[in-house]
Amino acid sequence: MEEIELVKKIFLIIEENAPDDCRDLVIKKLKEKIIKDIKDLGIEKAIGKWMSEGEEDEEIVIVN
């Protein structure tokens, strides 16, 4: 149960910090990546992966 609460908190943080322009796309893309990692690695390893990747900011560029 704690794991579900942790994932919910992560999603809330993503939603609160997503940029206003292209907000929905950024939120959807990040949630999909996290869910895929949780399915593939398990929750503990997925969270560890995302925490270690936090050292570098990823820039998302949308070309219209």
Coordinates of N, CA and C in Angstrom, one line a residue:
M1 N 0.8 -1.2 0.0 CA 0.0 0.0 0.0 C 0.9 1.3 0.0
E2 N 2.0 1.2 0.7 CA 2.9 2.4 0.7 C 3.4 2.7 -0.6
E3 N 3.7 1.6 -1.4 CA 4.2 1.8 -2.8 C 3.2 2.6 -3.6
I4 N 1.9 2.3 -3.5 CA 0.9 2.9 -4.3 C 0.9 4.4 -3.9
E5 N 0.9 4.7 -2.6 CA 0.9 6.1 -2.2 C 2.2 6.8 -2.7
L6 N 3.3 6.2 -2.7 CA 4.5 6.8 -3.2 C 4.4 7.1 -4.7
V7 N 3.8 6.2 -5.5 CA 3.6 6.5 -6.9 C 2.6 7.6 -7.1
K8 N 1.6 7.7 -6.3 CA 0.6 8.8 -6.4 C 1.3 10.1 -6.1
K9 N 2.2 10.1 -5.1 CA 2.9 11.4 -4.8 C 3.8 11.8 -5.9
I10 N 4.5 10.8 -6.5 CA 5.3 11.1 -7.7 C 4.5 11.8 -8.8
F11 N 3.4 11.2 -9.1 CA 2.5 11.7 -10.1 C 2.0 13.1 -9.8
L12 N 1.7 13.4 -8.5 CA 1.3 14.7 -8.1 C 2.4 15.7 -8.3
I13 N 3.6 15.3 -7.9 CA 4.8 16.2 -8.1 C 5.0 16.5 -9.6
I14 N 4.8 15.5 -10.4 CA 4.9 15.8 -11.9 C 3.9 16.8 -12.3
E15 N 2.6 16.6 -11.9 CA 1.5 17.4 -12.3 C 1.8 18.9 -11.8
E16 N 2.3 19.0 -10.6 CA 2.5 20.3 -10.0 C 3.6 21.1 -10.7
N17 N 4.6 20.4 -11.3 CA 5.8 21.0 -11.8 C 5.9 21.0 -13.3
A18 N 4.9 20.5 -14.0 CA 4.9 20.5 -15.4 C 4.8 21.9 -16.0
P19 N 5.5 22.2 -17.1 CA 5.3 23.5 -17.6 C 3.9 23.8 -18.2
D20 N 3.5 25.0 -18.2 CA 2.2 25.3 -18.7 C 2.0 25.0 -20.1
D21 N 2.9 25.4 -21.0 CA 2.8 25.0 -22.4 C 3.1 23.5 -22.5
C22 N 2.4 22.8 -23.3 CA 2.5 21.4 -23.5 C 2.3 20.6 -22.2
R23 N 1.6 21.1 -21.2 CA 1.5 20.4 -19.9 C 1.0 19.0 -20.0
D24 N -0.1 18.8 -20.7 CA -0.7 17.5 -20.8 C 0.2 16.5 -21.4
L25 N 0.9 16.9 -22.5 CA 1.8 16.0 -23.2 C 3.0 15.6 -22.3
V26 N 3.5 16.5 -21.6 CA 4.7 16.2 -20.7 C 4.2 15.3 -19.5
I27 N 3.1 15.6 -18.9 CA 2.6 14.7 -17.9 C 2.4 13.3 -18.4
K28 N 1.7 13.2 -19.5 CA 1.4 11.9 -20.1 C 2.7 11.1 -20.4
K29 N 3.6 11.8 -21.0 CA 4.9 11.1 -21.4 C 5.7 10.6 -20.1
L30 N 5.8 11.4 -19.1 CA 6.5 11.0 -17.9 C 5.8 9.9 -17.2
K31 N 4.5 10.0 -17.1 CA 3.7 8.9 -16.4 C 3.9 7.6 -17.1
E32 N 3.8 7.6 -18.5 CA 4.0 6.4 -19.2 C 5.4 5.8 -19.0
K33 N 6.4 6.6 -19.0 CA 7.8 6.1 -18.8 C 7.9 5.5 -17.4
I34 N 7.3 6.2 -16.4 CA 7.4 5.6 -15.0 C 6.7 4.3 -14.9
I35 N 5.5 4.3 -15.4 CA 4.7 3.0 -15.4 C 5.4 1.9 -16.1
K36 N 6.0 2.2 -17.2 CA 6.7 1.1 -18.0 C 7.9 0.6 -17.1
D37 N 8.6 1.5 -16.5 CA 9.8 1.1 -15.7 C 9.3 0.3 -14.5
I38 N 8.2 0.7 -13.9 CA 7.6 -0.1 -12.7 C 7.3 -1.5 -13.2
K39 N 6.7 -1.6 -14.3 CA 6.3 -3.0 -14.9 C 7.6 -3.8 -15.1
D40 N 8.6 -3.1 -15.7 CA 9.8 -3.9 -16.1 C 10.7 -4.2 -15.0
L41 N 10.9 -3.2 -14.1 CA 11.9 -3.3 -13.0 C 11.4 -3.6 -11.6
G42 N 10.1 -3.3 -11.4 CA 9.6 -3.4 -10.1 C 9.7 -2.0 -9.5
I43 N 8.9 -1.7 -8.5 CA 8.8 -0.3 -8.0 C 10.0 0.2 -7.4
E44 N 10.7 -0.6 -6.6 CA 11.9 -0.1 -5.9 C 13.0 0.2 -6.9
K45 N 13.3 -0.6 -7.8 CA 14.3 -0.4 -8.8 C 13.9 0.8 -9.8
A46 N 12.7 0.9 -10.1 CA 12.2 2.0 -11.0 C 12.4 3.3 -10.3
I47 N 12.0 3.4 -9.0 CA 12.2 4.7 -8.3 C 13.7 5.0 -8.1
G48 N 14.5 4.0 -7.9 CA 15.9 4.2 -7.8 C 16.5 4.7 -9.1
K49 N 16.0 4.1 -10.2 CA 16.5 4.6 -11.5 C 16.1 6.0 -11.7
W50 N 14.9 6.4 -11.4 CA 14.4 7.8 -11.6 C 15.1 8.8 -10.7
M51 N 15.5 8.3 -9.5 CA 16.2 9.2 -8.6 C 17.6 9.4 -9.1
S52 N 18.2 8.4 -9.6 CA 19.6 8.6 -10.1 C 19.6 9.3 -11.4
E53 N 18.6 9.3 -12.2 CA 18.5 10.0 -13.4 C 18.2 11.5 -13.1
G54 N 17.8 11.8 -11.9 CA 17.4 13.2 -11.6 C 18.6 14.1 -11.6
E55 N 19.8 13.6 -11.7 CA 21.0 14.4 -11.7 C 21.1 15.3 -13.0
E56 N 20.5 14.7 -14.1 CA 20.5 15.5 -15.3 C 19.1 15.8 -15.7
D57 N 18.9 17.1 -16.0 CA 17.6 17.5 -16.5 C 17.4 17.1 -17.9
E58 N 16.2 16.5 -18.2 CA 15.9 16.2 -19.6 C 15.1 17.3 -20.2
E59 N 15.4 17.7 -21.4 CA 14.7 18.8 -22.0 C 13.8 18.1 -23.1
I60 N 12.6 18.4 -23.1 CA 11.7 17.9 -24.1 C 11.4 19.0 -25.1
V61 N 11.7 18.7 -26.4 CA 11.4 19.7 -27.4 C 10.3 19.2 -28.3
I62 N 9.3 20.1 -28.5 CA 8.2 19.7 -29.3 C 8.2 20.5 -30.6
V63 N 8.3 19.8 -31.7 CA 8.3 20.5 -33.0 C 6.9 20.4 -33.6
N64 N 6.4 21.5 -34.0 CA 5.0 21.5 -34.6 C 5.1 21.6 -36.1

